[in-house]
């Protein structure tokens, strides 16, 4: 197989993989089926048993007459004329309502005194409103106004919001002539671009701003509260969510921000009391909660625990218990507000009325409200289960209990529906009875039966598995499997092609004749990892798998090193072979001098120990995963300690990286002036990181100053120019031949010295600049783990270069892959979307940009894997000259293949195996209880890891191709001049 074919097959495999992945994403994550159109007058009539139609509005009626028609058909008078919907982004319900029937902490209660007084005096009704995952803003707003739970991929659309075209409260209010005003998060404007008569939006993604985003809303309050022209006022405050992203739940700014929100609630409520003619309902909600670190997106209790607080005359009662765990669903907001404001319930709503908000209605009106809610849910059910028919259910005579019913969903729904409507009729017949207790009993039974049907139907609809086109999914998996097999075949051919030269070069070794312990462990470990993907617990706690695989593999390396030291005769042969190599291959700081066998053994031992000890510290730094994240760890101890300690550790990390880079450059025998220039730019970047630390990260709980932007932009500019110049100029500035080798020498090894020095310089520049970038972007608490991952990378490369006969090259490459994944979780990442660091994605960005912030978010999340890929460029420069080519055949294509083929091919192969295996797992688990909370978020991470692999492999390949091309051109030019 020629070099072109060897390179061509992986490219073909990647294209197949991309096609299969795109097909699977399209088939597995479709938009949930919905009823088209908007609810109209038909929603107030009993649903028929025929096919569910899109519904017809009253196009000939003007808005005011349409509103009158709704009031006439409804049978329920509108309870409120105006609505103030106040969204406090990211506010956990337990901050206001406590948890487990216990009130919130004293600090939290004192932060919202006015709100707490309303709750204590029973003038407000409050709920722990559970938000469905993914807990990000856009899908949560959709759920509140439509009552529908969107598709899982709404988490991706959250960053590029499109107009919302489904039935919802705001469009319904607009249809009957109500005027709407919006102040705050511009997500509302993107969802409803034509509805608001007045609007003032701010970006929700620039999380460094905790002041202006809220001031921009509150500055309009006095005017809007005095205005009489609006019916709906939306206030979306972002500051509290941004405080969480910057400093977590316990940020010093949190109580200050809650006091600010409490003052807004006081102002709005006071204004509504002053005007007795207008019946105003104030609804205070949050779109989601937040984790201890201030993030969100996952499905933990802390993230889904949002608040729904209602303040108005219909919720007042003589007795209440404000800190009871009153629970609701976030989607319950839509049907409740629809009937309180006198509009039809949105078509795709799966929410259920909140009974405490209808205290001002009569019992007959309350039952009518439940009936309308049931009719709307029934129409949605008929679209999913056409066999469910109201008339048939009413005529059904079935006295069995619910638990005795067969498993058929149609029978269960029909039974519950029949009970609800029968008890409603009985209550209607006994209306006005002299026996008030009997009347109350019939009413209570009817209410209970309605809620029994509504809650069961709502839960079934929320867990309804979307019908997936299996033929599409199987086709996608077939493409991925073909890609995986193609990569395996290419790797097999490459091993067979390389084995003869390996036998020639290491005839003394039996490594190619027998399976070694490290090789068997790697194959077994990858197999066990693939198996573990089928368990939700192993997916949630994946960091344990990678920590075990990495530490055990390097422990095996340590054992093999000790064994090689103890075997006197074998080690002599190996040292003799290495000595020959060292005489000709003076490339790096570790191999640039001839080392005595004992000193080399000491270096090998030390580098293996550095990797193991660093790995243990990294593992203890973050108590990763999802289930045990609350356990104590080093990062939590540092967070509670003085901030100067964290700052000191950051400074130490930056200085260590700068010193290591300087030492690495000193090891180069040939040091052109250009190298000095790059070194000075690296020093400049290090100083900028120190300036960033000194000025802006003294206290992680405080917002980062806007001066960070200019410092960061200067850092990006210097780093980009330096790295680009290094990549482009490095192959041109190093001598083609080593100073120790005569140009006329017949040995082809003389050609390798220049390219190896060039690639080494490029690789070490890649890695150290990347480490500085991570120290700039990552959370301050991650400074030491970043330094340790950098040390692991360098130590692994040195360890492998000191004794190239001890481990096969493919074992070395896979070992670095294991290190990358262990480091990924060691930086606090998990398979939950909540662990994504949103705050760091805006460092150096003066205004929100989806592309730029998305790139920075990707860089932060995959900092460890990308560092190891960049380190792989450094690794390929350490290969023995004897491994590059033979004396008889000297071709640059041969050098390129030997340098970068395995470091590019094996990451693609390992990622392909993981992606294909997990795609099959996800298909098998499509009806699993945790498919959306555990398996689907993990799949998004697998897809992102695939992109990371492509980026890393592209950098390795392009660096190698460009360097070989330049040296090939220079060699030909030199020969032509000589001739």
CSV table of N, CA, C and O in Angstrom, one decimal, residues 33 70 167 195 535 549 740 814 837:
chain,number,residue,atom,x,y,z
A,33,UNK,N,-43.4,15.9,17.5
A,33,UNK,CA,-44.6,16.2,16.8
A,33,UNK,C,-45.6,17.1,17.5
A,33,UNK,O,-45.8,16.9,18.7
A,70,UNK,N,-64.5,34.5,23.1
A,70,UNK,CA,-63.9,33.6,24.1
A,70,UNK,C,-64.5,33.7,25.5
A,70,UNK,O,-64.7,32.7,26.1
A,167,UNK,N,-48.3,27.4,19.0
A,167,UNK,CA,-49.4,28.1,19.8
A,167,UNK,C,-48.8,28.5,21.2
A,167,UNK,O,-48.1,27.7,21.8
A,195,UNK,N,-44.3,40.8,18.1
A,195,UNK,CA,-45.4,40.9,19.0
A,195,UNK,C,-45.4,42.2,19.9
A,195,UNK,O,-46.4,42.7,20.3
A,535,UNK,N,-24.1,1.5,30.6
A,535,UNK,CA,-24.6,1.7,32.0
A,535,UNK,C,-24.7,3.2,32.3
A,535,UNK,O,-23.7,4.0,32.1
A,549,UNK,N,-7.8,3.4,34.0
A,549,UNK,CA,-7.1,3.0,32.8
A,549,UNK,C,-5.7,3.7,32.8
A,549,UNK,O,-4.7,3.1,32.5
A,740,UNK,N,26.9,18.0,12.9
A,740,UNK,CA,27.8,16.8,13.1
A,740,UNK,C,27.8,15.9,11.9
A,740,UNK,O,28.6,15.0,11.9
A,814,UNK,N,-1.5,5.6,22.3
A,814,UNK,CA,-2.8,5.3,23.1
A,814,UNK,C,-2.6,5.8,24.5
A,814,UNK,O,-3.6,6.3,25.1
A,837,UNK,N,-18.1,25.5,31.2
A,837,UNK,CA,-17.8,26.8,31.8
A,837,UNK,C,-18.2,27.9,30.8
A,837,UNK,O,-17.5,28.2,29.8
